[in-house]
Amino acid sequence: YGHEAATIALKKLGLSDTEVTFVPTNVAILTETEGSGMLGIAPVENSTHGGVVEVVGHLARQKLPHTLRIIGQIELPVHHCLVVPHNVTSVNELTGIISHPQAIGQCAKSIRRWGIKNVEHSSSTAGAVKFVAGNPDNKLGAIASQFASEIYKLPVLESNVHDLADNTTRFFVFGTKTRIAPTGEDKTVLVFETRNAPGALLLALMPIGLLGINMTSIHSISVGGWRYRFYIELDGHKENRRVRVALKLMRLSIKEFSVLGSFPK
C-alpha cells in the first residue's frame, strides 16, 4: 500500500519519473528520509484500526524541535485480499496467516471466520506476500493488496477480507521543505511535552478550543522515565491567524514543542 501511495503522491507532486526505493520497516522510511533530500511516504492512521503505533511513536520520541517535516497527505482506500501459495486451493489447507499487525487488525472478523489460530506478523503486507512466495510449503496465507499478489505472481483466494467497507489508510509525505503555502484546506501536526503538574494538558490545549480550532487527533506517547509527549493534528495552517495565536499561547505553558508540518488535507 505504501508503494501505491508513493505512486499517487509523486503524480500529484509532478514527480512521476522519480525513482521509488524500498526499506524493511516504516520507521526506516522516516530515519532514511531525514536529512537525505529524499521524500518518504509512511502510513500514520487507518480508519478501522487506528494509529500506526511505530510511526506516531517515532515522531513523538525524536529530539525537539523536529527536523523531519510532513509536506503532504494521501488517503488511500485499502482493499485487503487473502493471498496464498499456488499449492493452496482452500482456506482449510492453510496453516496460518501472516501480515503487518495493522492489516491483521483490519481483517479480524475474516480471520475468525476462517478459524485460523496461527497469526504471524511481518514488517509490511508486501513482505508477507514475499515470504509466502518464497516458502510455499509452509502453506501460510498473506493478507495484502491485489497489487502485491500481482508483483509476486500469487493467486488471490478471497478478496475484500477487511472488516469495514470504507477501510482507508492515511499516509504522510515526509521531506525537508519547511514551508508549504496555505491553501485554505490545511492541517497542522505538532508534538509537545507538558510540565508534570495537575491540569497541564488541559491548560496546553485550552487555546485550541477557545479559538474554535478543530483538533482531529491526539495520541499520548511514553518517552521513558514516566514522561509523556502528545501528538496532535489540527485543522488549519500554522500561518492562519487563529492557529498562529493558539500555537503562541500553547508555548507559554509547555516544556517542549515542535510543529511537524502544515500541509493541504
PDB file of C-alpha atoms in Angstrom:
ATOM      1  CA  TYR A   1       0.000   0.000   0.000  1.00  0.00           C
ATOM      2  CA  GLY A   2       2.936   2.313   0.629  1.00  0.00           C
ATOM      3  CA  HIS A   3       4.071   1.691  -2.943  1.00  0.00           C
ATOM      4  CA  GLU A   4       0.621   2.646  -4.244  1.00  0.00           C
ATOM      5  CA  ALA A   5       0.536   5.740  -2.027  1.00  0.00           C
ATOM      6  CA  ALA A   6       4.013   6.738  -3.258  1.00  0.00           C
ATOM      7  CA  THR A   7       2.875   6.449  -6.879  1.00  0.00           C
ATOM      8  CA  ILE A   8      -0.137   8.693  -6.200  1.00  0.00           C
ATOM      9  CA  ALA A   9       1.909  11.236  -4.233  1.00  0.00           C
ATOM     10  CA  LEU A  10       4.617  11.536  -6.887  1.00  0.00           C
ATOM     11  CA  LYS A  11       1.974  12.056  -9.570  1.00  0.00           C
ATOM     12  CA  LYS A  12       0.334  14.833  -7.514  1.00  0.00           C
ATOM     13  CA  LEU A  13       3.749  16.450  -6.995  1.00  0.00           C
ATOM     14  CA  GLY A  14       4.614  16.230 -10.700  1.00  0.00           C
ATOM     15  CA  LEU A  15       7.444  13.801  -9.940  1.00  0.00           C
ATOM     16  CA  SER A  16       6.171  10.668 -11.698  1.00  0.00           C
ATOM     17  CA  ASP A  17       9.651   9.868 -13.086  1.00  0.00           C
ATOM     18  CA  THR A  18      11.238   9.829  -9.616  1.00  0.00           C
ATOM     19  CA  GLU A  19      12.757   6.505  -8.563  1.00  0.00           C
ATOM     20  CA  VAL A  20      10.929   4.653  -5.777  1.00  0.00           C
ATOM     21  CA  THR A  21      13.110   2.640  -3.380  1.00  0.00           C
ATOM     22  CA  PHE A  22      12.069   0.378  -0.517  1.00  0.00           C
ATOM     23  CA  VAL A  23      13.177  -0.248   3.072  1.00  0.00           C
ATOM     24  CA  PRO A  24      12.148  -3.005   5.525  1.00  0.00           C
ATOM     25  CA  THR A  25      10.131  -1.004   8.086  1.00  0.00           C
ATOM     26  CA  ASN A  26       8.004   2.118   8.495  1.00  0.00           C
ATOM     27  CA  VAL A  27      10.494   3.601  10.966  1.00  0.00           C
ATOM     28  CA  ALA A  28      13.305   3.071   8.433  1.00  0.00           C
ATOM     29  CA  ILE A  29      11.322   5.228   5.986  1.00  0.00           C
ATOM     30  CA  LEU A  30      11.472   8.091   8.490  1.00  0.00           C
ATOM     31  CA  THR A  31      15.118   7.668   9.504  1.00  0.00           C
ATOM     32  CA  GLU A  32      16.348   7.388   5.916  1.00  0.00           C
ATOM     33  CA  THR A  33      14.303  10.380   4.769  1.00  0.00           C
ATOM     34  CA  GLU A  34      15.587  12.716   7.481  1.00  0.00           C
ATOM     35  CA  GLY A  35      18.422  14.883   6.183  1.00  0.00           C
ATOM     36  CA  SER A  36      18.716  12.900   2.930  1.00  0.00           C
ATOM     37  CA  GLY A  37      16.983  15.166   0.417  1.00  0.00           C
ATOM     38  CA  MET A  38      14.611  12.280  -0.416  1.00  0.00           C
ATOM     39  CA  LEU A  39      10.873  12.104   0.139  1.00  0.00           C
ATOM     40  CA  GLY A  40       9.432   9.422   2.403  1.00  0.00           C
ATOM     41  CA  ILE A  41       5.886   8.053   2.465  1.00  0.00           C
ATOM     42  CA  ALA A  42       4.663   6.199   5.570  1.00  0.00           C
ATOM     43  CA  PRO A  43       1.236   5.269   6.965  1.00  0.00           C
ATOM     44  CA  VAL A  44       0.071   7.180  10.018  1.00  0.00           C
ATOM     45  CA  GLU A  45      -3.527   6.054  10.646  1.00  0.00           C
ATOM     46  CA  ASN A  46      -6.132   3.582   9.445  1.00  0.00           C
ATOM     47  CA  SER A  47      -9.862   4.259   9.627  1.00  0.00           C
ATOM     48  CA  THR A  48     -10.544   0.780  11.045  1.00  0.00           C
ATOM     49  CA  HIS A  49      -7.575   0.023  13.289  1.00  0.00           C
ATOM     50  CA  GLY A  50      -6.395   3.490  14.371  1.00  0.00           C
ATOM     51  CA  GLY A  51      -2.907   4.993  14.542  1.00  0.00           C
ATOM     52  CA  VAL A  52       0.185   3.253  13.184  1.00  0.00           C
ATOM     53  CA  VAL A  53       1.979   2.987  16.515  1.00  0.00           C
ATOM     54  CA  GLU A  54       5.571   2.768  15.288  1.00  0.00           C
ATOM     55  CA  VAL A  55       5.244   5.870  13.084  1.00  0.00           C
ATOM     56  CA  VAL A  56       3.431   8.112  15.579  1.00  0.00           C
ATOM     57  CA  GLY A  57       5.747   6.901  18.353  1.00  0.00           C
ATOM     58  CA  HIS A  58       8.884   7.642  16.340  1.00  0.00           C
ATOM     59  CA  LEU A  59       7.655  11.148  15.525  1.00  0.00           C
ATOM     60  CA  ALA A  60       6.923  11.828  19.194  1.00  0.00           C
ATOM     61  CA  ARG A  61      10.186  10.455  20.603  1.00  0.00           C
ATOM     62  CA  GLN A  62      12.673  12.378  18.452  1.00  0.00           C
ATOM     63  CA  LYS A  63      14.615  15.346  19.763  1.00  0.00           C
ATOM     64  CA  LEU A  64      12.555  18.525  19.580  1.00  0.00           C
ATOM     65  CA  PRO A  65      12.333  20.705  17.596  1.00  0.00           C
ATOM     66  CA  HIS A  66      11.969  18.224  14.750  1.00  0.00           C
ATOM     67  CA  THR A  67      13.985  18.410  11.515  1.00  0.00           C
ATOM     68  CA  LEU A  68      11.733  15.945   9.661  1.00  0.00           C
ATOM     69  CA  ARG A  69       8.768  17.691   8.049  1.00  0.00           C
ATOM     70  CA  ILE A  70       5.356  16.482   6.878  1.00  0.00           C
ATOM     71  CA  ILE A  71       4.664  18.099   3.499  1.00  0.00           C
ATOM     72  CA  GLY A  72       1.532  16.280   2.346  1.00  0.00           C
ATOM     73  CA  GLN A  73      -1.095  13.641   2.952  1.00  0.00           C
ATOM     74  CA  ILE A  74      -2.562  10.812   0.872  1.00  0.00           C
ATOM     75  CA  GLU A  75      -5.772   8.949   1.775  1.00  0.00           C
ATOM     76  CA  LEU A  76      -5.728   5.502   0.180  1.00  0.00           C
ATOM     77  CA  PRO A  77      -8.706   3.087   0.149  1.00  0.00           C
ATOM     78  CA  VAL A  78      -7.316  -0.230   1.385  1.00  0.00           C
ATOM     79  CA  HIS A  79      -8.796  -3.416  -0.059  1.00  0.00           C
ATOM     80  CA  HIS A  80      -7.224  -6.463   1.561  1.00  0.00           C
ATOM     81  CA  CYS A  81      -7.014  -9.855  -0.145  1.00  0.00           C
ATOM     82  CA  LEU A  82      -6.104 -13.321   1.069  1.00  0.00           C
ATOM     83  CA  VAL A  83      -3.047 -14.226  -0.999  1.00  0.00           C
ATOM     84  CA  VAL A  84      -1.948 -17.882  -0.990  1.00  0.00           C
ATOM     85  CA  PRO A  85       0.726 -20.185  -2.461  1.00  0.00           C
ATOM     86  CA  HIS A  86      -0.074 -21.972  -5.729  1.00  0.00           C
ATOM     87  CA  ASN A  87      -0.400 -25.280  -3.851  1.00  0.00           C
ATOM     88  CA  VAL A  88      -3.346 -23.994  -1.737  1.00  0.00           C
ATOM     89  CA  THR A  89      -6.897 -24.059  -3.114  1.00  0.00           C
ATOM     90  CA  SER A  90      -8.930 -23.772   0.113  1.00  0.00           C
ATOM     91  CA  VAL A  91      -8.725 -21.824   3.379  1.00  0.00           C
ATOM     92  CA  ASN A  92      -8.878 -25.158   5.206  1.00  0.00           C
ATOM     93  CA  GLU A  93      -5.440 -26.027   3.793  1.00  0.00           C
ATOM     94  CA  LEU A  94      -3.748 -23.001   5.355  1.00  0.00           C
ATOM     95  CA  THR A  95      -1.565 -23.463   8.443  1.00  0.00           C
ATOM     96  CA  GLY A  96      -1.685 -19.773   9.368  1.00  0.00           C
ATOM     97  CA  ILE A  97      -1.868 -16.127   8.316  1.00  0.00           C
ATOM     98  CA  ILE A  98       0.998 -13.641   8.000  1.00  0.00           C
ATOM     99  CA  SER A  99       0.775  -9.867   7.571  1.00  0.00           C
ATOM    100  CA  HIS A 100       1.543  -6.493   9.138  1.00  0.00           C
ATOM    101  CA  PRO A 101      -0.207  -6.078  12.545  1.00  0.00           C
ATOM    102  CA  GLN A 102      -2.330  -3.238  11.145  1.00  0.00           C
ATOM    103  CA  ALA A 103      -3.666  -5.431   8.307  1.00  0.00           C
ATOM    104  CA  ILE A 104      -4.347  -8.286  10.734  1.00  0.00           C
ATOM    105  CA  GLY A 105      -6.337  -5.914  12.946  1.00  0.00           C
ATOM    106  CA  GLN A 106      -8.311  -4.644   9.954  1.00  0.00           C
ATOM    107  CA  CYS A 107      -9.295  -8.227   8.992  1.00  0.00           C
ATOM    108  CA  ALA A 108     -10.029  -9.689  12.444  1.00  0.00           C
ATOM    109  CA  LYS A 109     -13.536 -10.869  11.540  1.00  0.00           C
ATOM    110  CA  SER A 110     -12.353 -12.732   8.449  1.00  0.00           C
ATOM    111  CA  ILE A 111      -9.543 -14.423  10.390  1.00  0.00           C
ATOM    112  CA  ARG A 112     -12.082 -15.615  12.989  1.00  0.00           C
ATOM    113  CA  ARG A 113     -14.434 -16.786  10.213  1.00  0.00           C
ATOM    114  CA  TRP A 114     -11.619 -18.829   8.666  1.00  0.00           C
ATOM    115  CA  GLY A 115     -10.936 -20.415  12.055  1.00  0.00           C
ATOM    116  CA  ILE A 116      -7.199 -19.771  11.758  1.00  0.00           C
ATOM    117  CA  LYS A 117      -5.380 -19.531  15.116  1.00  0.00           C
ATOM    118  CA  ASN A 118      -1.785 -19.170  13.921  1.00  0.00           C
ATOM    119  CA  VAL A 119      -1.242 -15.483  13.087  1.00  0.00           C
ATOM    120  CA  GLU A 120       2.274 -14.244  12.334  1.00  0.00           C
ATOM    121  CA  HIS A 121       3.480 -10.653  11.974  1.00  0.00           C
ATOM    122  CA  SER A 122       5.602  -9.173   9.181  1.00  0.00           C
ATOM    123  CA  SER A 123       7.092  -5.704   8.771  1.00  0.00           C
ATOM    124  CA  SER A 124       4.778  -4.975   5.811  1.00  0.00           C
ATOM    125  CA  THR A 125       1.946  -6.538   3.822  1.00  0.00           C
ATOM    126  CA  ALA A 126       4.243  -6.787   0.795  1.00  0.00           C
ATOM    127  CA  GLY A 127       6.845  -8.513   2.960  1.00  0.00           C
ATOM    128  CA  ALA A 128       4.201 -11.054   3.963  1.00  0.00           C
ATOM    129  CA  VAL A 129       3.482 -11.901   0.317  1.00  0.00           C
ATOM    130  CA  LYS A 130       7.214 -12.126  -0.414  1.00  0.00           C
ATOM    131  CA  PHE A 131       7.586 -14.626   2.452  1.00  0.00           C
ATOM    132  CA  VAL A 132       4.656 -16.729   1.194  1.00  0.00           C
ATOM    133  CA  ALA A 133       6.126 -16.736  -2.328  1.00  0.00           C
ATOM    134  CA  GLY A 134       9.488 -17.946  -1.017  1.00  0.00           C
ATOM    135  CA  ASN A 135       8.087 -20.560   1.406  1.00  0.00           C
ATOM    136  CA  PRO A 136       5.153 -22.263  -0.342  1.00  0.00           C
ATOM    137  CA  ASP A 137       5.475 -25.482   1.677  1.00  0.00           C
ATOM    138  CA  ASN A 138       4.603 -23.563   4.882  1.00  0.00           C
ATOM    139  CA  LYS A 139       1.103 -23.057   3.442  1.00  0.00           C
ATOM    140  CA  LEU A 140       0.720 -19.635   5.035  1.00  0.00           C
ATOM    141  CA  GLY A 141      -1.735 -17.143   3.593  1.00  0.00           C
ATOM    142  CA  ALA A 142      -0.855 -13.432   3.419  1.00  0.00           C
ATOM    143  CA  ILE A 143      -3.216 -10.510   3.921  1.00  0.00           C
ATOM    144  CA  ALA A 144      -2.180  -7.909   1.378  1.00  0.00           C
ATOM    145  CA  SER A 145      -3.213  -5.995  -1.726  1.00  0.00           C
ATOM    146  CA  GLN A 146      -4.123  -7.237  -5.180  1.00  0.00           C
ATOM    147  CA  PHE A 147      -1.145  -5.148  -6.310  1.00  0.00           C
ATOM    148  CA  ALA A 148       1.237  -7.223  -4.145  1.00  0.00           C
ATOM    149  CA  SER A 149      -0.237 -10.510  -5.382  1.00  0.00           C
ATOM    150  CA  GLU A 150       0.413  -9.450  -8.977  1.00  0.00           C
ATOM    151  CA  ILE A 151       4.022  -8.420  -8.240  1.00  0.00           C
ATOM    152  CA  TYR A 152       4.802 -11.810  -6.669  1.00  0.00           C
ATOM    153  CA  LYS A 153       2.556 -13.746  -9.108  1.00  0.00           C
ATOM    154  CA  LEU A 154       0.497 -15.472  -6.416  1.00  0.00           C
ATOM    155  CA  PRO A 155      -3.255 -16.224  -6.534  1.00  0.00           C
ATOM    156  CA  VAL A 156      -5.901 -14.380  -4.521  1.00  0.00           C
ATOM    157  CA  LEU A 157      -8.119 -16.871  -2.701  1.00  0.00           C
ATOM    158  CA  GLU A 158     -10.545 -14.246  -1.353  1.00  0.00           C
ATOM    159  CA  SER A 159     -10.969 -10.509  -1.994  1.00  0.00           C
ATOM    160  CA  ASN A 160     -12.188  -7.688   0.265  1.00  0.00           C
ATOM    161  CA  VAL A 161     -11.466  -9.508   3.520  1.00  0.00           C
ATOM    162  CA  HIS A 162     -11.278  -6.291   5.602  1.00  0.00           C
ATOM    163  CA  ASP A 163     -13.904  -5.774   8.311  1.00  0.00           C
ATOM    164  CA  LEU A 164     -15.227  -2.379   7.158  1.00  0.00           C
ATOM    165  CA  ALA A 165     -16.069  -1.491   3.557  1.00  0.00           C
ATOM    166  CA  ASP A 166     -14.667   2.057   3.825  1.00  0.00           C
ATOM    167  CA  ASN A 167     -11.262   0.871   5.104  1.00  0.00           C
ATOM    168  CA  THR A 168      -8.836   3.740   4.385  1.00  0.00           C
ATOM    169  CA  THR A 169      -5.242   4.496   5.396  1.00  0.00           C
ATOM    170  CA  ARG A 170      -3.734   7.955   5.682  1.00  0.00           C
ATOM    171  CA  PHE A 171      -0.126   8.278   4.556  1.00  0.00           C
ATOM    172  CA  PHE A 172       2.087  11.268   5.294  1.00  0.00           C
ATOM    173  CA  VAL A 173       4.620  12.510   2.767  1.00  0.00           C
ATOM    174  CA  PHE A 174       7.836  13.473   4.582  1.00  0.00           C
ATOM    175  CA  GLY A 175      10.574  15.766   3.353  1.00  0.00           C
ATOM    176  CA  THR A 176      12.811  18.623   4.390  1.00  0.00           C
ATOM    177  CA  LYS A 177      10.835  21.509   2.913  1.00  0.00           C
ATOM    178  CA  THR A 178       9.916  23.761   5.841  1.00  0.00           C
ATOM    179  CA  ARG A 179       7.121  25.849   4.316  1.00  0.00           C
ATOM    180  CA  ILE A 180       4.075  24.723   2.360  1.00  0.00           C
ATOM    181  CA  ALA A 181       1.872  27.674   1.391  1.00  0.00           C
ATOM    182  CA  PRO A 182      -1.663  27.775   2.865  1.00  0.00           C
ATOM    183  CA  THR A 183      -4.487  26.560   0.609  1.00  0.00           C
ATOM    184  CA  GLY A 184      -7.487  27.203   2.855  1.00  0.00           C
ATOM    185  CA  GLU A 185      -7.984  23.441   3.422  1.00  0.00           C
ATOM    186  CA  ASP A 186      -4.963  22.571   5.530  1.00  0.00           C
ATOM    187  CA  LYS A 187      -3.840  20.555   8.516  1.00  0.00           C
ATOM    188  CA  THR A 188      -1.143  21.170  11.139  1.00  0.00           C
ATOM    189  CA  VAL A 189       0.652  18.425  13.094  1.00  0.00           C
ATOM    190  CA  LEU A 190       2.626  19.078  16.271  1.00  0.00           C
ATOM    191  CA  VAL A 191       4.332  17.269  19.144  1.00  0.00           C
ATOM    192  CA  PHE A 192       4.751  18.729  22.628  1.00  0.00           C
ATOM    193  CA  GLU A 193       5.541  17.794  26.211  1.00  0.00           C
ATOM    194  CA  THR A 194       3.732  19.323  29.167  1.00  0.00           C
ATOM    195  CA  ARG A 195       5.026  20.007  32.633  1.00  0.00           C
ATOM    196  CA  ASN A 196       4.265  17.269  35.185  1.00  0.00           C
ATOM    197  CA  ALA A 197       1.535  19.147  37.052  1.00  0.00           C
ATOM    198  CA  PRO A 198      -2.231  18.873  37.578  1.00  0.00           C
ATOM    199  CA  GLY A 199      -4.211  20.280  34.647  1.00  0.00           C
ATOM    200  CA  ALA A 200      -1.104  20.739  32.469  1.00  0.00           C
ATOM    201  CA  LEU A 201      -2.596  19.069  29.391  1.00  0.00           C
ATOM    202  CA  LEU A 202      -5.899  20.941  29.796  1.00  0.00           C
ATOM    203  CA  LEU A 203      -4.000  24.229  30.028  1.00  0.00           C
ATOM    204  CA  ALA A 204      -1.937  23.407  26.927  1.00  0.00           C
ATOM    205  CA  LEU A 205      -4.986  22.509  24.826  1.00  0.00           C
ATOM    206  CA  MET A 206      -7.269  25.297  26.042  1.00  0.00           C
ATOM    207  CA  PRO A 207      -6.200  27.850  23.380  1.00  0.00           C
ATOM    208  CA  ILE A 208      -7.234  25.400  20.637  1.00  0.00           C
ATOM    209  CA  GLY A 209     -10.796  25.170  21.946  1.00  0.00           C
ATOM    210  CA  LEU A 210     -11.125  28.849  22.863  1.00  0.00           C
ATOM    211  CA  LEU A 211     -10.097  29.890  19.347  1.00  0.00           C
ATOM    212  CA  GLY A 212     -12.563  27.484  17.703  1.00  0.00           C
ATOM    213  CA  ILE A 213      -9.936  25.218  16.109  1.00  0.00           C
ATOM    214  CA  ASN A 214     -10.882  21.609  15.438  1.00  0.00           C
ATOM    215  CA  MET A 215      -8.443  19.058  16.891  1.00  0.00           C
ATOM    216  CA  THR A 216      -8.803  15.893  14.794  1.00  0.00           C
ATOM    217  CA  SER A 217      -6.318  13.568  16.521  1.00  0.00           C
ATOM    218  CA  ILE A 218      -4.419  13.196  19.793  1.00  0.00           C
ATOM    219  CA  HIS A 219      -2.029  10.477  20.993  1.00  0.00           C
ATOM    220  CA  SER A 220      -0.173  10.143  24.293  1.00  0.00           C
ATOM    221  CA  ILE A 221       3.266   8.541  23.828  1.00  0.00           C
ATOM    222  CA  SER A 222       5.663   7.402  26.542  1.00  0.00           C
ATOM    223  CA  VAL A 223       9.200   8.726  26.009  1.00  0.00           C
ATOM    224  CA  GLY A 224      10.805   6.996  29.017  1.00  0.00           C
ATOM    225  CA  GLY A 225      11.288   7.922  32.646  1.00  0.00           C
ATOM    226  CA  TRP A 226       7.495   8.174  33.089  1.00  0.00           C
ATOM    227  CA  ARG A 227       7.457  11.149  30.759  1.00  0.00           C
ATOM    228  CA  TYR A 228       4.884  11.557  28.008  1.00  0.00           C
ATOM    229  CA  ARG A 229       4.588  13.593  24.866  1.00  0.00           C
ATOM    230  CA  PHE A 230       1.453  14.416  22.944  1.00  0.00           C
ATOM    231  CA  TYR A 231       0.983  14.169  19.198  1.00  0.00           C
ATOM    232  CA  ILE A 232      -1.935  16.198  17.839  1.00  0.00           C
ATOM    233  CA  GLU A 233      -3.440  17.158  14.491  1.00  0.00           C
ATOM    234  CA  LEU A 234      -5.383  20.382  13.963  1.00  0.00           C
ATOM    235  CA  ASP A 235      -7.491  21.766  11.160  1.00  0.00           C
ATOM    236  CA  GLY A 236      -5.864  24.877   9.691  1.00  0.00           C
ATOM    237  CA  HIS A 237      -2.430  26.103   8.600  1.00  0.00           C
ATOM    238  CA  LYS A 238       0.148  27.357  11.113  1.00  0.00           C
ATOM    239  CA  GLU A 239       0.131  30.702   9.268  1.00  0.00           C
ATOM    240  CA  ASN A 240      -3.650  31.040   9.728  1.00  0.00           C
ATOM    241  CA  ARG A 241      -4.278  33.794  12.285  1.00  0.00           C
ATOM    242  CA  ARG A 242      -6.226  31.675  14.782  1.00  0.00           C
ATOM    243  CA  VAL A 243      -3.814  28.741  14.573  1.00  0.00           C
ATOM    244  CA  ARG A 244      -0.837  31.094  14.879  1.00  0.00           C
ATOM    245  CA  VAL A 245      -2.284  32.668  18.055  1.00  0.00           C
ATOM    246  CA  ALA A 246      -3.168  29.264  19.516  1.00  0.00           C
ATOM    247  CA  LEU A 247       0.380  27.959  18.989  1.00  0.00           C
ATOM    248  CA  LYS A 248       1.836  31.078  20.573  1.00  0.00           C
ATOM    249  CA  LEU A 249      -0.364  30.660  23.661  1.00  0.00           C
ATOM    250  CA  MET A 250       0.401  26.941  23.898  1.00  0.00           C
ATOM    251  CA  ARG A 251       4.129  27.626  24.003  1.00  0.00           C
ATOM    252  CA  LEU A 252       3.625  29.586  27.263  1.00  0.00           C
ATOM    253  CA  SER A 253       2.523  26.501  29.203  1.00  0.00           C
ATOM    254  CA  ILE A 254       4.596  23.591  27.838  1.00  0.00           C
ATOM    255  CA  LYS A 255       8.175  22.292  28.121  1.00  0.00           C
ATOM    256  CA  GLU A 256       8.991  21.251  24.561  1.00  0.00           C
ATOM    257  CA  PHE A 257       7.212  21.932  21.297  1.00  0.00           C
ATOM    258  CA  SER A 258       7.650  21.202  17.579  1.00  0.00           C
ATOM    259  CA  VAL A 259       5.414  21.789  14.570  1.00  0.00           C
ATOM    260  CA  LEU A 260       5.942  18.809  12.245  1.00  0.00           C
ATOM    261  CA  GLY A 261       4.247  20.495   9.326  1.00  0.00           C
ATOM    262  CA  SER A 262       1.314  22.402   7.842  1.00  0.00           C
ATOM    263  CA  PHE A 263       0.081  20.977   4.541  1.00  0.00           C
ATOM    264  CA  PRO A 264      -3.042  20.517   2.368  1.00  0.00           C
ATOM    265  CA  LYS A 265      -5.507  17.926   3.633  1.00  0.00           C
TER     266      LYS A 265
END
